Coordinates of C-alpha atoms in Angstrom, one line a residue:
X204 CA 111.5 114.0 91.8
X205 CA 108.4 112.5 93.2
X206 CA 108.3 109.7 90.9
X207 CA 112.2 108.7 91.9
X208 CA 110.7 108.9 95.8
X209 CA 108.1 107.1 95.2
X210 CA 109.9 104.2 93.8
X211 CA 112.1 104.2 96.8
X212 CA 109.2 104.5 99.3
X213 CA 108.0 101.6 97.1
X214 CA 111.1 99.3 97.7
X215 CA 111.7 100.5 101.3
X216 CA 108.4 99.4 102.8
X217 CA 105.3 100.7 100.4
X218 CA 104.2 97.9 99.5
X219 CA 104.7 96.3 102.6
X220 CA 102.4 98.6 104.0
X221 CA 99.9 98.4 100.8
X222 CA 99.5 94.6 101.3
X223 CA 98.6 95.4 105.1
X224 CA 96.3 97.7 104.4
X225 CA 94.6 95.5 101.7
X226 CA 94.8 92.3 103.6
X227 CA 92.7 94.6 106.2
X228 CA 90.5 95.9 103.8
X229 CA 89.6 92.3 102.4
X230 CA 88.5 90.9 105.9
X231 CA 87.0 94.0 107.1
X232 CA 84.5 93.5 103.6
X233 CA 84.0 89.7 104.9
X234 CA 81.6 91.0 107.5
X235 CA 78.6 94.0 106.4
X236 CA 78.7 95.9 109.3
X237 CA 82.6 96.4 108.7
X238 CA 82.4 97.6 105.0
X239 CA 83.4 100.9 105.3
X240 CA 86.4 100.0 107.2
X241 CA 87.3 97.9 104.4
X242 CA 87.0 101.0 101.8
X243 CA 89.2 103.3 104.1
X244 CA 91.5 100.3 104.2
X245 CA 91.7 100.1 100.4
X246 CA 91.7 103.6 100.1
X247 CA 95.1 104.2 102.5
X248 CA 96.6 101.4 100.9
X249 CA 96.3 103.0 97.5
X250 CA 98.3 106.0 99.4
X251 CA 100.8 103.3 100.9
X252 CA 101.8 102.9 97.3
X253 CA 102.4 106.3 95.9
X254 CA 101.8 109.4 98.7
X255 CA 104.5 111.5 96.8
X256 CA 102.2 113.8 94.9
X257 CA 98.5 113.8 97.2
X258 CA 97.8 114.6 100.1
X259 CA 94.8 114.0 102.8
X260 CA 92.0 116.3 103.0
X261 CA 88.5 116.5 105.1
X262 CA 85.8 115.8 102.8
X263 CA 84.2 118.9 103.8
X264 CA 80.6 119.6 105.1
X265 CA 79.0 117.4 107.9
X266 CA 80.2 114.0 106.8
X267 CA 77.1 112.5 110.1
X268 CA 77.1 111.0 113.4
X269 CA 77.8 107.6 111.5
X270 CA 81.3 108.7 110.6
X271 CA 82.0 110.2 113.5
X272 CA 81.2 106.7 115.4
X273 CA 83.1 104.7 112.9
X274 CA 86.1 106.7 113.1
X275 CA 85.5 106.4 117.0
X276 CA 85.9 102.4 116.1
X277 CA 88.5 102.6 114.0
X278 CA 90.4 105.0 116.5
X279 CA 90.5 102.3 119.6
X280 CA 90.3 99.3 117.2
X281 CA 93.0 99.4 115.2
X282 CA 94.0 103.4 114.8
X283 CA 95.9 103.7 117.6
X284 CA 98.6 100.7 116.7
X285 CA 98.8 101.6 113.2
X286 CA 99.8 105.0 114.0
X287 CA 102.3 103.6 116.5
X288 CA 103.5 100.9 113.7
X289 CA 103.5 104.1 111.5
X290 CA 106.1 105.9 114.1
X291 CA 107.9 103.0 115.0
X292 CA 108.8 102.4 111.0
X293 CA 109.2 106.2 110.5
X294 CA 112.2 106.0 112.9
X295 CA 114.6 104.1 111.0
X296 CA 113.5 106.1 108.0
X297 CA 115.1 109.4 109.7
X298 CA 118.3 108.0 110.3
X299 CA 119.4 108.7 107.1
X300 CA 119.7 111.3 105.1
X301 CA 117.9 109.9 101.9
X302 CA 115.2 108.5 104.1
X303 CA 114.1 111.9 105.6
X304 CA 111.2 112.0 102.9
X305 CA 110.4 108.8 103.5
X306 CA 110.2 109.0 107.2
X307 CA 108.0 112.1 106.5
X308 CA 105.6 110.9 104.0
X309 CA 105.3 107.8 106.8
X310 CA 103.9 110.5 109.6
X311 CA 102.3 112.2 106.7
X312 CA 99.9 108.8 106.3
X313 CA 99.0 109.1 110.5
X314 CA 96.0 111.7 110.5
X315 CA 94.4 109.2 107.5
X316 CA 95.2 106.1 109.7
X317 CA 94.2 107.6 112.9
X318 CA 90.7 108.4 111.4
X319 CA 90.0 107.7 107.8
X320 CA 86.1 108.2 107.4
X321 CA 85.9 111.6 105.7
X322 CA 89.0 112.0 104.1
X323 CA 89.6 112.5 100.7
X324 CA 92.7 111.8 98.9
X325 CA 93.7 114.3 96.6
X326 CA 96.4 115.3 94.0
X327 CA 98.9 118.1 95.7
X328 CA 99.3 119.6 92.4
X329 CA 95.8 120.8 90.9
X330 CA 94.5 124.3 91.9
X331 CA 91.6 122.5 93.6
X332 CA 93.1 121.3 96.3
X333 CA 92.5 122.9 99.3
X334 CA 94.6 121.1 102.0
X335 CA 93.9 124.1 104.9
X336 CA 90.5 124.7 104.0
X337 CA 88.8 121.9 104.8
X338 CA 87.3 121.1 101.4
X339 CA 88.9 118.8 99.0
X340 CA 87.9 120.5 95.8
X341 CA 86.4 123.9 95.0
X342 CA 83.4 123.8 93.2
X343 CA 82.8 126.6 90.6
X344 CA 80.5 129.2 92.3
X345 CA 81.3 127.6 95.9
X346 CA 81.2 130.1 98.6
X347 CA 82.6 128.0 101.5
X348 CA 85.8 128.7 103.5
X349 CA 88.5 129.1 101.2
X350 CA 92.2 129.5 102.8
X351 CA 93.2 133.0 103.2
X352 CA 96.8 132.6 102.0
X353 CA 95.8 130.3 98.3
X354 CA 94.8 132.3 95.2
X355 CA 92.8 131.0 93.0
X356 CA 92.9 131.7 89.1
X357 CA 90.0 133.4 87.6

C-alpha cells in the first residue's frame, strides 16, 4: 500500500516538491556559510519523493547552539513560506477522498520544513524507530528515554 501511495504522491506533486527542494539545496551549497541549509534541503527533498514509509525524528541529545541558530534562520528565512506553500498545496489534496493521504503526508513534511537541523529521517517500519522518544534509533545497551507505550524485543 505504501508503494501504490507513493507513486501517486509522486505524480500528484512529489516531485514537484523534490525539484524545489533540490534546486534550494544547490544554491544554498553555492555560498559556505549556507551549507547546511543546502544538506537539510537535499535531505527533505529525498522525503518529497517517497515519505510513505519514514517518518521525522529529533536526532536526540543536544544537537548545539549552532543548530539551534540555523534553524532560527531557516525558520524566518524561508520556514515560514514553505510551511504555508505546504498547507496551501495540502488543501486541494483533502478534497478528495483518495487525496486524504496525500494531503496528510503533505502536513506530515511541516515540522521538517519548519526546522530541519536535527532531524533524522527514518524508516516507520524497523523496531528502532522511536518517533515519541526523541531518539532516532536505539542503541544496544542505551539507557535514554525510551517511550512508555513501545516494546522493544529482547
Amino acid at each position: 500500500m505504501k508503494a501504490i501511495l507513493n507513486v501517486i504522491w509522486l505524480l500528484f506533486g512529489g516531485i514537484w516538491l523534490a525539484l524545489g527542494y533540490a534546486l534550494a539545496g544547490v544554491l544554498c551549497c553555492l555560498l559556505i556559510v549556507t551549507i547546511p541549509f543546502g544538506i537539510a534541503s537535499f535531505r527533505i527533498a529525498n522525503y518529497a519523493l517517497w515519505p510513505f514509509g519514514r517518518t521525522v525524528v529529533d536526532r536526540g541529545g543536544f544537537t548545539g547552539p549552532l543548530s539551534l541558530l540555523g534553524n532560527i534562520i531557516w525558520l524566518l528565512l524561508a520556514g515560514i513560506w514553505i510551511a504555508v506553500g505546504h498547507i496551501l498545496t495540502a488543501i486541494p489534496m483533502f478534497v478528495s477522498i483518495v487525496g486524504i493521504p496525500l494531503g496528510i503526508a503533505n502536513l506530515k513534511m511541516l515540522p521538517i520544513s519548519l526546522m530541519p537541523l536535527g532531524k533524522v529521517i527514518v524508516p516507520t517500519d524497523t523496531w528502532q524507530v522511536t518517533p515519541y522518544a526523541g531518539n532516532a534509533y536505539r542503541q544496544p545497551g542505551y539507557q535514554g528515554r525510551v517511550a512508555p507505550q513501545q516494546q522493544w524485543p529482547s
